[in-house]
Coordinates of C-alpha atoms in Angstrom, one line a residue:
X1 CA -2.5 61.9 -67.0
X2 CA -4.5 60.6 -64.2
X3 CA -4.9 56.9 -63.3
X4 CA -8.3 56.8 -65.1
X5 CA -6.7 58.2 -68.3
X6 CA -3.8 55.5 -68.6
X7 CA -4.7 52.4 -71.5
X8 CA -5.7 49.0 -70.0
X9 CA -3.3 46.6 -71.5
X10 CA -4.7 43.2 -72.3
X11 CA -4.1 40.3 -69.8
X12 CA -0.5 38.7 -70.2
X13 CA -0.3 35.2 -70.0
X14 CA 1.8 33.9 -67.0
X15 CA 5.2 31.8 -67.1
X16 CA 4.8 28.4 -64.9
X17 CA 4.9 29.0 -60.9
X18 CA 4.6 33.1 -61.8
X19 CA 2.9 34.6 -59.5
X20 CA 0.6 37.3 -60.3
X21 CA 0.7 40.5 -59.4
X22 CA -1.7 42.4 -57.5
X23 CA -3.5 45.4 -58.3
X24 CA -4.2 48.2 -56.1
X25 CA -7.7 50.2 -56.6
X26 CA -8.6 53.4 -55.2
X27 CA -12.0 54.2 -53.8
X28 CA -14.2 56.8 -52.5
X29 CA -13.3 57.6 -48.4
X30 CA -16.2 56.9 -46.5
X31 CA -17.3 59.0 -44.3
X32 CA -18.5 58.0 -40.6
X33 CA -21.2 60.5 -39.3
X34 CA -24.4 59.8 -37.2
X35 CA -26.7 58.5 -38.7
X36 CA -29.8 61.2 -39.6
X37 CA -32.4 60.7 -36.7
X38 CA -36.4 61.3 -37.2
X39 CA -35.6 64.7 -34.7
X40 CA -33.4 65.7 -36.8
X41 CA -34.9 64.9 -40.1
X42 CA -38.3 67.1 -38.7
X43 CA -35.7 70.0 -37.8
X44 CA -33.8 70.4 -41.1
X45 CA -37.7 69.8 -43.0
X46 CA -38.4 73.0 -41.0
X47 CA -35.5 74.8 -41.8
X48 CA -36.5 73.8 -45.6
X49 CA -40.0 74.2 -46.0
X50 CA -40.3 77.4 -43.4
X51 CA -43.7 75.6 -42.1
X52 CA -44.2 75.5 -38.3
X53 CA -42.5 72.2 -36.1
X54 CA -46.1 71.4 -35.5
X55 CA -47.1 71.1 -39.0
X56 CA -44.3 69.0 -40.6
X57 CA -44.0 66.6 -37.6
X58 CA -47.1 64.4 -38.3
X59 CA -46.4 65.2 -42.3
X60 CA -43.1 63.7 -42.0
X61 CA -44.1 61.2 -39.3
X62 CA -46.5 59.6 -42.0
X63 CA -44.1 59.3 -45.1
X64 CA -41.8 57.6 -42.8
X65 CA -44.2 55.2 -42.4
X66 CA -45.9 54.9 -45.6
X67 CA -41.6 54.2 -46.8
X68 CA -41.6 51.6 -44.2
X69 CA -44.7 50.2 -44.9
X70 CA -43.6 50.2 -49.1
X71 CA -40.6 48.3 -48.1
X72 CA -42.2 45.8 -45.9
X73 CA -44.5 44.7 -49.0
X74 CA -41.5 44.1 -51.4
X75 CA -42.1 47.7 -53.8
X76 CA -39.4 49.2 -54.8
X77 CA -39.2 53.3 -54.5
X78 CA -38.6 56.1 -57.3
X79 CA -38.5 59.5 -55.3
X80 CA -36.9 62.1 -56.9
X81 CA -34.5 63.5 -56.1
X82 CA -34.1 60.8 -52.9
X83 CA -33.1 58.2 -55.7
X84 CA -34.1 54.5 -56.7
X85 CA -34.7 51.9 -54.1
X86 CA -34.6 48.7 -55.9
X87 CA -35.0 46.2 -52.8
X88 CA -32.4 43.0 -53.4
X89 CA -33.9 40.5 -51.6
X90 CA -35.3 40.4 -47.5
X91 CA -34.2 37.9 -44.4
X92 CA -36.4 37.4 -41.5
X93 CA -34.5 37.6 -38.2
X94 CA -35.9 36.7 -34.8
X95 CA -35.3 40.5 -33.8
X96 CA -36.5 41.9 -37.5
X97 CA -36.2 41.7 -40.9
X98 CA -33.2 43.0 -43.4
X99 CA -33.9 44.3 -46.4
X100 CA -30.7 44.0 -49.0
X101 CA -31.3 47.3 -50.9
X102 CA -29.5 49.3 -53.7
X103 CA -29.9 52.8 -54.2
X104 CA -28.7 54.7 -56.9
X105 CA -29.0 58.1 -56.7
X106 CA -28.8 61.1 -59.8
X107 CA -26.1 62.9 -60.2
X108 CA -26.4 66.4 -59.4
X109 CA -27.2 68.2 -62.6
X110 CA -29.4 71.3 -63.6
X111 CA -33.3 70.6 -63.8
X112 CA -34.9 71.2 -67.3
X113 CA -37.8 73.2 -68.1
X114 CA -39.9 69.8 -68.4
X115 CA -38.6 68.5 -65.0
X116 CA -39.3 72.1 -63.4
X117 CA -42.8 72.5 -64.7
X118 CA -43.1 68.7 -63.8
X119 CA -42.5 70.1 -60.0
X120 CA -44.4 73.0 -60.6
X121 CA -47.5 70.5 -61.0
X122 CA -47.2 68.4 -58.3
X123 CA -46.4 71.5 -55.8
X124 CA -49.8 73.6 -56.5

């Protein structure tokens, strides 16, 4: 039976000067790679799309900016299959601003035959 599996009891009330006890939780490990870099981004579009290096490096050099641009104004991005961008909430900084984002992606599942003629469309 895996941790996930076992019943949650309810919450037992504690004798005087009882302390509680705690309660480990597992999570995900996270992983510390590079970040992606626009250079590499352009490369592995390439590899993707099997255009020429000249041809998807101005493409790709003007969505980046049209995402920066979105976030700037406060919109809040649906791009599938990149995810949902809901923006949080912003900060000004003397060197910038921050953007407090959430993203939630979809999980990986098989596309059906609306969403693949939905791609279809916006391809041709």
């Amino acid at each position: 039976m895996d941790s996930l599996d076992k019943p949650v009891s309810p919450p037992q009330a504690l004798a005087a000067g009882q302390e509680p006890s705690p309660v480990v939780v597992a999570s995900a490990p996270v992983l510390n790679e590079p970040s992606l870099n626009k250079r590499e981004l352009i490369d592995e579009a390439v590899l993707r799309s099997g255009v020429k290096k000249k041809d998807a490096k101005p493409v790709v050099e003007a969505l980046l900016a049209i995402l920066g641009e979105t976030v700037a104004s406060g919109r809040d991005l649906n791009l599938k299959p990149f995810g949902k961008l809901l923006l949080k909430r912003s900060e000004v900084r003397s060197n910038g601003t921050v953007h407090i984002c959430r993203l939630r992606q979809p999980s990986e599942q098989p596309l059906s035959g609306q969403e693949i003629a939905e791609d279809a469309d916006i391809s041709s």
